[in-house]
PDB file of C-alpha atoms in Angstrom:
ATOM      1  CA  MET B   1     -36.094  56.776  55.856  1.00  0.00           C
ATOM      2  CA  ASP B   2     -39.605  54.834  56.726  1.00  0.00           C
ATOM      3  CA  ILE B   3     -41.584  51.835  53.999  1.00  0.00           C
ATOM      4  CA  PHE B   4     -44.902  51.988  53.975  1.00  0.00           C
ATOM      5  CA  LEU B   5     -47.880  49.171  51.600  1.00  0.00           C
ATOM      6  CA  ILE B   6     -51.208  51.415  51.796  1.00  0.00           C
ATOM      7  CA  ASP B   7     -53.710  49.535  50.746  1.00  0.00           C
ATOM      8  CA  GLY B   8     -56.087  52.323  48.811  1.00  0.00           C
ATOM      9  CA  LYS B   9     -55.663  55.352  51.457  1.00  0.00           C
ATOM     10  CA  ARG B  10     -55.505  52.522  54.057  1.00  0.00           C
ATOM     11  CA  ARG B  11     -52.601  52.812  56.162  1.00  0.00           C
ATOM     12  CA  PHE B  12     -52.056  48.757  55.592  1.00  0.00           C
ATOM     13  CA  PHE B  13     -48.643  48.314  57.814  1.00  0.00           C
ATOM     14  CA  HIS B  14     -45.637  50.668  58.434  1.00  0.00           C
ATOM     15  CA  PHE B  15     -42.277  48.327  58.796  1.00  0.00           C
ATOM     16  CA  PRO B  16     -40.755  48.497  62.623  1.00  0.00           C
ATOM     17  CA  VAL B  17     -36.880  48.271  61.876  1.00  0.00           C
ATOM     18  CA  ASN B  18     -35.005  50.394  58.054  1.00  0.00           C
ATOM     19  CA  PRO B  19     -32.850  47.482  56.111  1.00  0.00           C
ATOM     20  CA  GLU B  20     -29.363  48.013  55.914  1.00  0.00           C
ATOM     21  CA  GLU B  21     -30.264  47.360  52.175  1.00  0.00           C
ATOM     22  CA  ILE B  22     -32.389  47.946  49.599  1.00  0.00           C
ATOM     23  CA  SER B  23     -31.693  45.529  46.188  1.00  0.00           C
ATOM     24  CA  ILE B  24     -34.141  46.820  42.625  1.00  0.00           C
ATOM     25  CA  SER B  25     -34.105  44.883  39.935  1.00  0.00           C
ATOM     26  CA  ARG B  26     -34.577  45.966  35.731  1.00  0.00           C
ATOM     27  CA  SER B  27     -33.823  43.997  33.121  1.00  0.00           C
ATOM     28  CA  LYS B  28     -34.908  43.934  29.918  1.00  0.00           C
ATOM     29  CA  GLY B  29     -36.477  41.780  27.854  1.00  0.00           C
ATOM     30  CA  TYR B  30     -35.394  39.100  24.938  1.00  0.00           C
ATOM     31  CA  GLU B  31     -35.874  36.167  22.585  1.00  0.00           C
ATOM     32  CA  THR B  32     -33.449  34.341  20.962  1.00  0.00           C
ATOM     33  CA  VAL B  33     -33.665  33.076  18.222  1.00  0.00           C
ATOM     34  CA  ASN B  34     -31.139  30.109  16.590  1.00  0.00           C
ATOM     35  CA  MET B  35     -31.042  30.584  12.597  1.00  0.00           C
ATOM     36  CA  LEU B  36     -28.495  27.830  10.995  1.00  0.00           C
ATOM     37  CA  GLN B  37     -25.677  29.502   8.729  1.00  0.00           C
ATOM     38  CA  TYR B  38     -26.681  32.405  10.860  1.00  0.00           C
ATOM     39  CA  GLY B  39     -26.052  32.101  14.587  1.00  0.00           C
ATOM     40  CA  GLU B  40     -28.068  33.294  17.294  1.00  0.00           C
ATOM     41  CA  PHE B  41     -29.553  36.844  16.933  1.00  0.00           C
ATOM     42  CA  ASP B  42     -31.023  38.616  20.559  1.00  0.00           C
ATOM     43  CA  PHE B  43     -34.520  40.310  20.091  1.00  0.00           C
ATOM     44  CA  VAL B  44     -35.531  43.193  22.912  1.00  0.00           C
ATOM     45  CA  GLN B  45     -38.618  42.359  23.470  1.00  0.00           C
ATOM     46  CA  GLY B  46     -39.801  45.602  26.473  1.00  0.00           C
ATOM     47  CA  ASP B  47     -38.386  46.286  29.530  1.00  0.00           C
ATOM     48  CA  LYS B  48     -39.229  43.236  32.123  1.00  0.00           C
ATOM     49  CA  VAL B  49     -41.059  43.694  35.425  1.00  0.00           C
ATOM     50  CA  LYS B  50     -38.630  45.315  37.911  1.00  0.00           C
ATOM     51  CA  GLU B  51     -38.187  43.357  41.769  1.00  0.00           C
ATOM     52  CA  ILE B  52     -37.848  45.814  45.200  1.00  0.00           C
ATOM     53  CA  SER B  53     -36.004  42.577  47.781  1.00  0.00           C
ATOM     54  CA  PHE B  54     -35.171  43.585  51.459  1.00  0.00           C
ATOM     55  CA  SER B  55     -34.237  42.566  53.953  1.00  0.00           C
ATOM     56  CA  SER B  56     -35.168  43.165  58.117  1.00  0.00           C
ATOM     57  CA  PHE B  57     -36.269  41.844  61.511  1.00  0.00           C
ATOM     58  CA  PHE B  58     -39.370  42.285  63.421  1.00  0.00           C
ATOM     59  CA  PRO B  59     -38.292  42.894  67.109  1.00  0.00           C
ATOM     60  CA  LYS B  60     -40.265  41.250  69.972  1.00  0.00           C
ATOM     61  CA  GLU B  61     -39.117  45.176  71.592  1.00  0.00           C
ATOM     62  CA  TYR B  62     -39.465  48.449  71.149  1.00  0.00           C
ATOM     63  CA  ASN B  63     -35.049  49.996  70.197  1.00  0.00           C
ATOM     64  CA  PRO B  64     -35.628  53.815  70.125  1.00  0.00           C
ATOM     65  CA  SER B  65     -32.092  53.114  68.364  1.00  0.00           C
ATOM     66  CA  TYR B  66     -33.074  51.159  65.639  1.00  0.00           C
ATOM     67  CA  CYS B  67     -36.664  50.803  65.785  1.00  0.00           C
ATOM     68  CA  GLN B  68     -39.179  54.357  63.218  1.00  0.00           C
ATOM     69  CA  TYR B  69     -42.239  54.618  65.726  1.00  0.00           C
ATOM     70  CA  LYS B  70     -42.696  53.312  69.121  1.00  0.00           C
ATOM     71  CA  ASN B  71     -46.466  50.976  69.156  1.00  0.00           C
ATOM     72  CA  ILE B  72     -43.871  48.677  66.596  1.00  0.00           C
ATOM     73  CA  PRO B  73     -46.122  45.516  66.456  1.00  0.00           C
ATOM     74  CA  ALA B  74     -45.809  42.100  67.661  1.00  0.00           C
ATOM     75  CA  PRO B  75     -43.684  39.884  65.571  1.00  0.00           C
ATOM     76  CA  ASN B  76     -46.366  37.159  64.714  1.00  0.00           C
ATOM     77  CA  ILE B  77     -48.741  39.916  64.010  1.00  0.00           C
ATOM     78  CA  ALA B  78     -46.545  41.384  61.775  1.00  0.00           C
ATOM     79  CA  ILE B  79     -45.524  38.041  60.035  1.00  0.00           C
ATOM     80  CA  ASN B  80     -49.495  37.139  60.126  1.00  0.00           C
ATOM     81  CA  LYS B  81     -49.987  40.803  57.818  1.00  0.00           C
ATOM     82  CA  LEU B  82     -47.614  40.022  55.551  1.00  0.00           C
ATOM     83  CA  ASN B  83     -48.414  36.036  55.194  1.00  0.00           C
ATOM     84  CA  GLU B  84     -51.449  37.688  54.014  1.00  0.00           C
ATOM     85  CA  LEU B  85     -50.649  40.556  51.803  1.00  0.00           C
ATOM     86  CA  LEU B  86     -48.354  37.281  50.214  1.00  0.00           C
ATOM     87  CA  ILE B  87     -51.469  35.492  49.187  1.00  0.00           C
ATOM     88  CA  SER B  88     -53.960  38.069  48.283  1.00  0.00           C
ATOM     89  CA  ASP B  89     -54.311  38.869  44.539  1.00  0.00           C
ATOM     90  CA  HIS B  90     -54.864  41.889  45.201  1.00  0.00           C
ATOM     91  CA  PRO B  91     -51.405  44.996  44.369  1.00  0.00           C
ATOM     92  CA  MET B  92     -50.719  46.799  47.312  1.00  0.00           C
ATOM     93  CA  GLN B  93     -48.898  50.035  46.787  1.00  0.00           C
ATOM     94  CA  LEU B  94     -44.947  50.003  48.183  1.00  0.00           C
ATOM     95  CA  MET B  95     -43.846  53.363  49.088  1.00  0.00           C
ATOM     96  CA  ILE B  96     -41.063  53.920  51.004  1.00  0.00           C
ATOM     97  CA  THR B  97     -39.916  57.697  51.689  1.00  0.00           C
ATOM     98  CA  THR B  98     -36.776  59.704  50.674  1.00  0.00           C
ATOM     99  CA  THR B  99     -35.668  57.538  47.277  1.00  0.00           C
ATOM    100  CA  GLY B 100     -38.913  58.572  45.440  1.00  0.00           C
ATOM    101  CA  ILE B 101     -40.180  54.453  45.644  1.00  0.00           C
ATOM    102  CA  ASN B 102     -44.040  54.434  45.033  1.00  0.00           C
ATOM    103  CA  VAL B 103     -45.412  51.660  42.835  1.00  0.00           C
ATOM    104  CA  PRO B 104     -48.145  49.238  43.391  1.00  0.00           C
ATOM    105  CA  ILE B 105     -46.476  45.835  43.525  1.00  0.00           C
ATOM    106  CA  TYR B 106     -47.348  42.028  44.503  1.00  0.00           C
ATOM    107  CA  LEU B 107     -45.438  40.051  47.559  1.00  0.00           C
ATOM    108  CA  ILE B 108     -43.769  37.459  45.170  1.00  0.00           C
ATOM    109  CA  SER B 109     -41.563  35.871  48.355  1.00  0.00           C
ATOM    110  CA  PHE B 110     -42.062  35.670  52.035  1.00  0.00           C
ATOM    111  CA  ASN B 111     -38.939  34.251  54.221  1.00  0.00           C
ATOM    112  CA  SER B 112     -38.290  34.411  57.789  1.00  0.00           C
ATOM    113  CA  SER B 113     -36.800  32.521  60.095  1.00  0.00           C
ATOM    114  CA  PHE B 114     -35.228  32.769  64.207  1.00  0.00           C
ATOM    115  CA  LYS B 115     -32.074  33.954  65.127  1.00  0.00           C
ATOM    116  CA  GLY B 116     -30.595  32.415  67.779  1.00  0.00           C
ATOM    117  CA  GLY B 117     -28.630  35.378  70.707  1.00  0.00           C
ATOM    118  CA  GLU B 118     -32.057  37.034  69.603  1.00  0.00           C
ATOM    119  CA  PRO B 119     -35.218  35.872  71.563  1.00  0.00           C
ATOM    120  CA  GLY B 120     -38.388  36.901  69.740  1.00  0.00           C
ATOM    121  CA  ASP B 121     -37.123  38.228  67.218  1.00  0.00           C
ATOM    122  CA  ILE B 122     -38.263  37.485  63.198  1.00  0.00           C
ATOM    123  CA  SER B 123     -35.853  38.104  61.133  1.00  0.00           C
ATOM    124  CA  PHE B 124     -37.059  37.923  57.345  1.00  0.00           C
ATOM    125  CA  ASP B 125     -36.420  38.633  53.542  1.00  0.00           C
ATOM    126  CA  LEU B 126     -38.797  40.139  50.883  1.00  0.00           C
ATOM    127  CA  THR B 127     -39.360  40.505  47.295  1.00  0.00           C
ATOM    128  CA  PHE B 128     -41.063  42.965  45.693  1.00  0.00           C
ATOM    129  CA  ARG B 129     -42.637  42.545  41.868  1.00  0.00           C
ATOM    130  CA  THR B 130     -43.325  45.953  40.527  1.00  0.00           C
ATOM    131  CA  TRP B 131     -47.163  45.424  39.157  1.00  0.00           C
ATOM    132  CA  ARG B 132     -49.081  47.123  36.106  1.00  0.00           C
ATOM    133  CA  ASP B 133     -51.985  46.516  34.500  1.00  0.00           C
ATOM    134  CA  ALA B 134     -52.335  45.043  30.811  1.00  0.00           C
ATOM    135  CA  LYS B 135     -53.536  46.810  28.303  1.00  0.00           C
ATOM    136  CA  VAL B 136     -53.600  45.592  24.144  1.00  0.00           C
ATOM    137  CA  LYS B 137     -53.743  48.049  21.991  1.00  0.00           C
ATOM    138  CA  GLN B 138     -55.912  48.607  18.554  1.00  0.00           C
ATOM    139  CA  LYS B 139     -54.918  50.170  15.409  1.00  0.00           C
ATOM    140  CA  LYS B 140     -57.693  52.569  14.024  1.00  0.00           C
ATOM    141  CA  THR B 141     -57.795  53.978  11.175  1.00  0.00           C
ATOM    142  CA  SER B 142     -58.808  58.230  10.599  1.00  0.00           C
ATOM    143  CA  LYS B 143     -60.841  59.685   7.497  1.00  0.00           C
ATOM    144  CA  ASN B 144     -57.248  61.297   7.003  1.00  0.00           C
ATOM    145  CA  GLY B 145     -56.608  57.404   5.683  1.00  0.00           C
ATOM    146  CA  LYS B 146     -53.394  57.413   9.332  1.00  0.00           C
ATOM    147  CA  THR B 147     -53.180  54.706  11.400  1.00  0.00           C
ATOM    148  CA  THR B 148     -53.022  55.504  16.003  1.00  0.00           C
ATOM    149  CA  ASN B 149     -52.235  53.553  18.010  1.00  0.00           C
ATOM    150  CA  LYS B 150     -55.467  53.264  20.699  1.00  0.00           C
ATOM    151  CA  SER B 151     -54.675  51.638  24.300  1.00  0.00           C
ATOM    152  CA  GLY B 152     -57.678  49.207  25.939  1.00  0.00           C
ATOM    153  CA  SER B 153     -58.019  46.597  28.481  1.00  0.00           C
ATOM    154  CA  ARG B 154     -59.191  44.338  25.454  1.00  0.00           C
ATOM    155  CA  ALA B 155     -59.355  43.637  21.190  1.00  0.00           C
ATOM    156  CA  ASP B 156     -62.925  44.614  19.870  1.00  0.00           C
ATOM    157  CA  LEU B 157     -63.064  41.421  18.463  1.00  0.00           C
ATOM    158  CA  LYS B 158     -66.679  42.974  16.293  1.00  0.00           C
ATOM    159  CA  THR B 159     -66.670  43.441  13.050  1.00  0.00           C
ATOM    160  CA  SER B 160     -69.103  46.429  11.116  1.00  0.00           C
ATOM    161  CA  ASN B 161     -70.543  45.219   7.683  1.00  0.00           C
ATOM    162  CA  LYS B 162     -69.622  47.923   4.748  1.00  0.00           C
ATOM    163  CA  SER B 163     -72.185  50.041   3.226  1.00  0.00           C
ATOM    164  CA  TYR B 164     -73.360  51.787  -0.376  1.00  0.00           C
ATOM    165  CA  THR B 165     -74.433  54.474  -1.310  1.00  0.00           C
ATOM    166  CA  VAL B 166     -76.847  54.649  -4.468  1.00  0.00           C
ATOM    167  CA  LYS B 167     -75.430  55.992  -7.556  1.00  0.00           C
ATOM    168  CA  SER B 168     -77.800  56.870 -10.237  1.00  0.00           C
ATOM    169  CA  GLY B 169     -78.365  53.802 -12.884  1.00  0.00           C
ATOM    170  CA  ASP B 170     -76.829  51.129 -10.722  1.00  0.00           C
ATOM    171  CA  SER B 171     -79.123  48.173  -9.734  1.00  0.00           C
ATOM    172  CA  LEU B 172     -78.744  45.509  -7.104  1.00  0.00           C
ATOM    173  CA  SER B 173     -76.696  42.800  -9.854  1.00  0.00           C
ATOM    174  CA  LYS B 174     -74.745  45.948 -10.896  1.00  0.00           C
ATOM    175  CA  ILE B 175     -74.216  46.347  -7.293  1.00  0.00           C
ATOM    176  CA  ALA B 176     -73.590  42.747  -6.309  1.00  0.00           C
ATOM    177  CA  LYS B 177     -71.061  42.705  -9.174  1.00  0.00           C
ATOM    178  CA  LEU B 178     -68.962  45.645  -8.546  1.00  0.00           C
ATOM    179  CA  GLU B 179     -68.846  45.549  -4.345  1.00  0.00           C
ATOM    180  CA  LEU B 180     -68.835  40.840  -4.701  1.00  0.00           C
ATOM    181  CA  GLY B 181     -67.365  40.073  -7.778  1.00  0.00           C
ATOM    182  CA  ASP B 182     -70.660  37.880  -8.862  1.00  0.00           C
ATOM    183  CA  SER B 183     -74.301  40.116 -10.065  1.00  0.00           C
ATOM    184  CA  SER B 184     -75.674  36.565  -9.113  1.00  0.00           C
ATOM    185  CA  LYS B 185     -75.296  38.293  -5.410  1.00  0.00           C
ATOM    186  CA  TRP B 186     -77.994  40.856  -5.515  1.00  0.00           C
ATOM    187  CA  ASN B 187     -80.535  38.997  -3.353  1.00  0.00           C
ATOM    188  CA  ASP B 188     -78.140  38.530  -0.533  1.00  0.00           C
ATOM    189  CA  ILE B 189     -78.258  42.747  -0.976  1.00  0.00           C
ATOM    190  CA  TYR B 190     -81.505  42.622  -0.567  1.00  0.00           C
ATOM    191  CA  LYS B 191     -82.617  39.985   2.228  1.00  0.00           C
ATOM    192  CA  LEU B 192     -80.282  42.688   4.525  1.00  0.00           C
ATOM    193  CA  ASN B 193     -82.118  46.118   2.737  1.00  0.00           C
ATOM    194  CA  THR B 194     -85.491  44.916   2.352  1.00  0.00           C
ATOM    195  CA  LYS B 195     -87.104  46.791   4.167  1.00  0.00           C
ATOM    196  CA  LEU B 196     -85.444  50.615   3.037  1.00  0.00           C
ATOM    197  CA  ILE B 197     -86.106  49.393  -1.116  1.00  0.00           C
ATOM    198  CA  GLY B 198     -89.768  48.228  -0.719  1.00  0.00           C
ATOM    199  CA  ALA B 199     -91.069  45.426  -2.378  1.00  0.00           C
ATOM    200  CA  ASN B 200     -89.885  45.181  -5.281  1.00  0.00           C
ATOM    201  CA  PRO B 201     -85.928  44.680  -5.896  1.00  0.00           C
ATOM    202  CA  ASN B 202     -85.469  47.023  -9.229  1.00  0.00           C
ATOM    203  CA  GLN B 203     -86.636  50.504  -7.417  1.00  0.00           C
ATOM    204  CA  ILE B 204     -83.452  51.082  -5.924  1.00  0.00           C
ATOM    205  CA  LYS B 205     -83.660  55.654  -6.158  1.00  0.00           C
ATOM    206  CA  PRO B 206     -79.900  57.498  -5.875  1.00  0.00           C
ATOM    207  CA  GLY B 207     -79.058  58.337  -2.399  1.00  0.00           C
ATOM    208  CA  GLN B 208     -79.933  54.798  -0.556  1.00  0.00           C
ATOM    209  CA  LYS B 209     -78.004  53.939   1.376  1.00  0.00           C
ATOM    210  CA  LEU B 210     -77.510  50.126   1.440  1.00  0.00           C
ATOM    211  CA  VAL B 211     -75.611  47.394   4.672  1.00  0.00           C
ATOM    212  CA  MET B 212     -73.560  45.120   2.406  1.00  0.00           C
ATOM    213  CA  PRO B 213     -73.083  41.088   3.225  1.00  0.00           C
ATOM    214  CA  THR B 214     -69.539  40.295   5.101  1.00  0.00           C
TER     215      THR B 214
END
């Protein structure tokens, strides 16, 4: 088993000594609501982001009995590399071979210590938190009336103007009454469609597509 941190296509760090165990924490998010006379109710809010943690050490000297490779980094250099990741706002890929773990992560906790009897070695424990991009689901209605969900990075807050196709016998006041509930708003329609209608607001033609006020 090997544990790598990968930045894009570049290998950022290779842990020299494997931990005795790796802990993976998974949980489901929920909200507890207290209703008078009925007590508490839990409402599921989806899976929480999982955490991966382990402890090991950075040896001062290479030892083939427990080191994964020969050119191990000096302990202080290894500490600096992980401190760099700790303060970074850029996620990296954590890959642990033979385990199936290959996920984007942030390093959220990193503690180091020196132990007596092991001069030059630095012990550590750390916790990674898996990263996922935040997406907002938008509702989109198709022509057949069915609603589908569309994922995006942010909600579309733009509003589109409604349109009306002129029919035989229509007038602007009639359209204003039908579509806006007030025949006196015919001038609002005319202002938006002056170029299409022309100088005379009474000369609208069937088939013309008018932009309606919002």
